XYZ file of C-alpha atoms in Angstrom:
364
model
C -180.556 50.385 220.588
C -180.013 53.197 218.078
C -176.822 51.562 216.806
C -178.632 48.251 216.395
C -181.398 49.990 214.424
C -178.860 51.592 212.051
C -177.158 48.244 211.478
C -180.468 46.526 210.752
C -181.517 49.338 208.421
C -178.208 49.092 206.575
C -178.791 45.370 206.185
C -182.241 45.930 204.685
C -180.825 48.468 202.266
C -178.014 46.082 201.352
C -180.677 43.682 200.168
C -182.269 46.470 198.154
C -178.971 47.406 196.555
C -178.289 43.799 195.686
C -181.137 44.161 193.217
C -179.589 47.100 191.452
C -177.247 44.985 189.364
C -180.271 43.267 187.861
C -181.753 45.261 184.936
C -185.368 44.556 185.928
C -184.926 45.987 189.445
C -182.415 48.805 189.271
C -184.920 51.688 188.833
C -187.015 50.426 191.745
C -183.921 50.177 193.919
C -182.947 53.774 193.194
C -186.425 55.012 194.095
C -186.432 53.010 197.339
C -183.117 54.550 198.342
C -184.690 58.003 198.391
C -186.485 57.104 201.624
C -183.219 57.319 203.500
C -180.176 58.128 201.391
C -177.626 57.734 204.129
C -178.978 54.383 205.293
C -179.108 53.237 201.678
C -175.463 54.247 201.266
C -174.505 52.249 204.369
C -176.363 49.250 202.965
C -174.630 49.618 199.608
C -171.223 49.982 201.320
C -171.837 46.857 203.429
C -172.925 44.874 200.394
C -169.741 45.809 198.502
C -167.514 45.459 201.591
C -166.381 49.072 201.456
C -163.924 50.068 204.171
C -163.419 53.792 204.802
C -160.564 54.798 207.102
C -162.080 57.999 208.490
C -165.475 59.614 208.958
C -164.351 62.363 206.591
C -163.541 59.850 203.865
C -166.876 58.111 204.375
C -168.713 61.412 204.075
C -166.812 62.360 200.929
C -167.650 58.995 199.371
C -171.269 59.448 200.373
C -171.439 62.768 198.508
C -169.924 61.211 195.362
C -172.343 58.290 195.721
C -175.290 60.702 196.003
C -174.210 62.517 192.863
C -173.894 59.258 190.949
C -177.265 58.077 192.239
C -178.978 61.238 191.049
C -177.223 60.942 187.697
C -178.354 57.320 187.316
C -181.927 58.152 188.342
C -182.115 60.984 185.810
C -180.728 58.751 183.058
C -183.173 55.919 183.776
C -186.113 58.309 183.672
C -185.310 58.986 180.012
C -186.047 55.346 179.037
C -182.849 54.774 177.081
C -181.746 51.413 175.660
C -179.462 50.820 178.667
C -179.783 51.332 182.401
C -177.504 52.785 185.065
C -177.276 51.902 188.735
C -175.100 51.877 191.810
C -172.270 49.595 190.752
C -169.382 48.693 193.056
C -167.546 51.858 191.947
C -170.467 54.246 192.520
C -168.534 55.997 195.304
C -165.866 57.092 192.810
C -165.739 59.963 190.357
C -165.002 59.079 186.712
C -161.504 60.505 187.198
C -160.871 58.234 190.184
C -162.319 55.265 188.361
C -159.777 55.748 185.550
C -157.257 53.573 187.413
C -159.506 50.565 186.737
C -158.411 50.584 183.098
C -154.880 50.282 181.695
C -154.773 49.881 177.910
C -151.740 51.670 176.454
C -151.681 52.106 172.690
C -148.183 51.853 171.232
C -146.965 52.743 167.755
C -144.505 49.842 167.522
C -147.174 47.139 167.740
C -147.032 44.555 164.988
C -149.813 44.054 162.462
C -150.643 40.435 161.669
C -154.004 40.462 159.930
C -155.594 37.041 159.696
C -156.067 36.256 156.007
C -159.134 34.122 156.706
C -160.944 37.170 158.056
C -160.573 38.955 154.737
C -162.937 36.477 153.087
C -166.252 38.330 153.094
C -168.122 35.337 151.682
C -167.781 33.358 154.909
C -171.157 32.710 156.499
C -171.447 33.190 160.257
C -174.222 32.434 162.768
C -176.782 35.133 163.557
C -175.726 34.967 167.202
C -172.836 33.526 169.218
C -172.209 33.290 172.954
C -168.995 31.509 173.918
C -170.108 31.459 177.560
C -172.754 28.914 176.619
C -170.069 26.754 174.986
C -167.808 26.643 178.024
C -165.057 28.865 176.653
C -165.298 31.838 179.048
C -164.276 32.022 182.702
C -166.316 34.205 185.112
C -165.510 37.918 185.101
C -162.450 38.711 187.205
C -161.594 41.913 189.065
C -158.445 43.856 188.195
C -159.118 46.168 191.199
C -157.011 49.353 191.252
C -154.207 47.813 189.146
C -154.225 48.922 185.488
C -154.007 45.334 184.253
C -157.046 45.244 181.966
C -154.719 44.310 179.085
C -153.556 41.193 180.969
C -157.156 40.154 181.730
C -158.052 40.580 178.069
C -155.064 38.434 177.047
C -155.805 35.599 179.467
C -159.486 35.654 178.524
C -158.674 35.252 174.835
C -156.149 32.467 175.493
C -158.560 30.724 177.886
C -161.152 30.813 175.109
C -159.064 29.358 172.296
C -157.569 26.764 174.662
C -161.055 25.611 175.682
C -162.043 25.364 172.012
C -158.905 23.511 170.921
C -158.082 21.452 174.043
C -161.639 20.906 175.269
C -160.947 22.188 178.789
C -161.533 25.627 180.293
C -158.519 26.613 182.415
C -158.286 29.945 184.231
C -154.908 31.533 183.435
C -152.609 33.883 185.322
C -152.900 37.629 184.817
C -150.317 38.061 187.581
C -147.662 36.306 185.498
C -148.197 38.838 182.733
C -148.144 41.739 185.204
C -144.923 40.527 186.845
C -143.015 38.964 183.942
C -143.978 40.671 180.664
C -141.223 43.281 180.393
C -142.585 44.765 177.156
C -145.694 45.906 179.032
C -145.871 48.003 182.197
C -147.731 45.793 184.665
C -150.247 47.801 186.685
C -149.345 50.906 184.679
C -150.865 49.459 181.510
C -150.089 47.384 178.484
C -151.088 46.151 175.044
C -152.773 42.832 174.304
C -150.578 41.990 171.286
C -147.485 42.343 173.468
C -149.101 40.020 176.018
C -149.704 37.392 173.335
C -146.106 37.897 172.219
C -144.874 37.249 175.752
C -146.806 33.968 176.033
C -145.541 32.887 172.632
C -141.901 33.679 173.427
C -142.117 32.221 176.940
C -143.467 28.944 175.618
C -146.726 29.163 177.533
C -148.440 30.567 180.613
C -149.241 29.312 184.112
C -152.660 28.857 185.721
C -154.511 31.317 187.940
C -154.486 28.833 190.825
C -150.693 28.386 190.729
C -149.817 32.056 190.101
C -152.739 33.938 191.705
C -153.681 37.555 191.111
C -152.527 40.176 193.669
C -153.541 43.434 191.920
C -150.002 44.803 192.241
C -146.793 44.369 190.314
C -144.080 42.252 191.905
C -141.004 40.237 191.015
C -141.414 37.597 188.323
C -141.607 34.133 189.868
C -139.233 32.109 187.691
C -140.569 28.713 188.784
C -144.105 29.662 187.907
C -143.027 31.393 184.700
C -141.492 28.081 183.606
C -144.825 26.263 184.021
C -146.087 26.201 180.418
C -149.567 24.867 181.144
C -151.277 26.468 178.134
C -149.494 27.449 174.918
C -150.358 29.403 171.776
C -148.853 29.282 168.286
C -149.190 32.968 167.428
C -151.674 35.804 167.262
C -153.400 37.857 164.593
C -155.119 41.215 164.263
C -158.631 41.636 162.950
C -158.862 44.189 160.101
C -159.351 47.539 161.768
C -162.634 49.479 161.733
C -164.553 46.559 160.262
C -167.361 45.181 162.426
C -168.137 42.468 159.881
C -164.567 41.176 160.096
C -164.814 41.315 163.888
C -168.042 39.330 163.690
C -166.313 36.654 161.593
C -163.508 36.468 164.157
C -165.840 36.240 167.158
C -167.777 33.468 165.420
C -164.550 31.421 165.710
C -163.347 32.385 169.210
C -163.344 35.125 171.905
C -161.432 38.204 170.712
C -159.431 40.835 172.625
C -160.444 44.420 171.940
C -159.651 47.913 173.182
C -162.426 50.393 173.928
C -163.015 53.784 175.486
C -164.477 53.180 178.945
C -163.904 56.483 180.701
C -167.404 57.939 180.738
C -169.665 57.870 183.782
C -172.373 55.974 181.900
C -169.944 53.102 181.360
C -168.889 53.178 185.011
C -172.508 52.910 186.217
C -173.825 50.518 183.545
C -176.088 47.738 184.899
C -178.084 46.495 181.909
C -179.470 46.914 178.403
C -177.641 47.605 175.146
C -175.076 50.353 175.678
C -175.203 52.975 172.937
C -174.374 55.921 175.173
C -171.694 58.577 175.153
C -168.135 57.359 174.750
C -165.186 58.494 172.720
C -162.833 56.438 170.570
C -159.784 57.274 172.689
C -158.893 53.704 173.564
C -158.033 53.198 177.236
C -159.384 49.803 178.316
C -158.725 46.214 177.244
C -161.686 43.806 177.331
C -162.892 40.640 175.579
C -165.675 40.092 173.024
C -167.254 36.717 173.791
C -170.235 36.834 171.442
C -172.850 38.882 169.628
C -176.587 38.912 169.049
C -179.698 41.038 168.555
C -182.642 42.031 170.706
C -185.790 43.804 169.514
C -184.039 44.645 166.254
C -180.961 46.156 167.964
C -177.606 44.437 167.397
C -175.038 44.100 170.187
C -171.658 42.665 171.169
C -171.289 40.608 174.362
C -168.205 41.939 176.139
C -166.472 40.565 179.220
C -165.049 43.241 181.511
C -162.530 42.952 184.368
C -164.318 45.029 187.022
C -165.701 42.049 188.904
C -169.133 40.375 188.895
C -170.833 43.283 190.721
C -170.532 45.523 187.635
C -172.612 45.365 184.481
C -175.054 42.645 183.491
C -174.773 38.845 183.789
C -172.154 39.178 186.551
C -169.538 41.367 184.906
C -170.463 41.696 181.226
C -171.813 44.469 178.991
C -173.768 44.460 175.748
C -172.317 47.114 173.424
C -174.283 48.381 170.411
C -173.185 46.675 167.168
C -173.373 47.799 163.513
C -173.462 51.516 164.246
C -172.782 54.210 161.638
C -169.210 54.867 162.802
C -166.913 52.167 161.298
C -164.805 52.280 164.457
C -167.739 50.809 166.366
C -169.352 51.706 169.682
C -166.646 53.047 172.012
C -164.030 52.009 169.417
C -164.841 48.287 169.638
C -163.622 47.610 166.074
C -160.442 49.696 166.153
C -157.836 47.219 167.453
C -159.161 43.653 167.855
C -156.745 40.730 168.034
C -156.798 37.075 169.005
C -154.386 34.213 169.761
C -153.846 31.313 167.363
C -153.596 27.777 168.724
C -153.154 24.559 166.742
C -150.616 22.604 168.818
C -151.564 20.625 171.943
C -150.445 21.792 175.368
C -147.318 20.120 176.774
C -147.853 17.141 179.062
C -146.948 18.065 182.657
C -144.212 15.971 184.244
C -144.805 14.034 187.464
C -143.380 16.764 189.720
C -145.726 19.321 188.177
C -148.714 17.033 188.648
C -147.741 16.373 192.267
C -147.250 20.099 192.925
C -150.638 20.904 191.438
C -152.296 18.102 193.450
C -150.737 19.250 196.722
C -151.672 22.874 196.042
C -155.281 21.905 195.355
C -155.458 19.618 198.384
C -153.985 22.157 200.778
C -156.280 24.884 199.467
C -159.332 22.639 199.927
C -158.152 21.691 203.451
């Protein structure tokens, strides 16, 4: 009977912790958890499908979780412009969570500044959200592989392909992890090099045909030869210029690098993030829009930590137009985007049949 009671209590707390990713409920959920911290932890762990191998590991994770909960509760009591909560990584220290990034800055990167972005007379909308225009796939989860750079690349290419070809197609991060020899797979990479790989390879395969495994493996030559979506080049946005970034995002989703190593970023669940973060770039993400709320400007940024992190199922709103020209968390330091003018190649009959059979067997 006691075991049944614990299981039921964990289930109730799982429902409570489900609310914590919603900005309007996260403070209430933290307060409720104080009634029984351990039961709340079990509910949170069940909700996020956490599997701990030993009792010692579970207890260690519980202590980290408690520390993060107290940190989030203290932050939320200060009524800042953003809120913290028990995200799916709340049982990790910031040092442990570092493996969920993977941007590697490299001195030999090319610089291809788009000349159109230098025109400061271009008018742009007051707000843009490419999600509403069908150019953004749902947030994916890189897991413990440092492939954020690959997720940023595919997100940008998915966006421009949807805009130019009129169809949103989820593309393969795993192909970049396995096949892009200029980058380092799960050990990190650079978005410009990822665009370069797609350009030189003649295209990239789909997520469904070359699915993500969160580990680096051998490059699948057959799948690498499937050039489902192509690009014609890539360009950099002028550095440390949020207005130029705004002009670029008004045209398409844009890859950026940010600093995402602080605990506030790890535990973010809502609001406009203007909290502590450096400009030591370590994480590749995707700007999919911008806007303003109550007089405070923000960027809409797609992350690759899954839908259980952040707001709107995997996104964050970063403060925009701050005093530092590098932008909040370095958002304006190294933006880039793919260029696409040519249509995608028509698949041959064997490719169409293969895709049909794969879809049919998966559905079956």
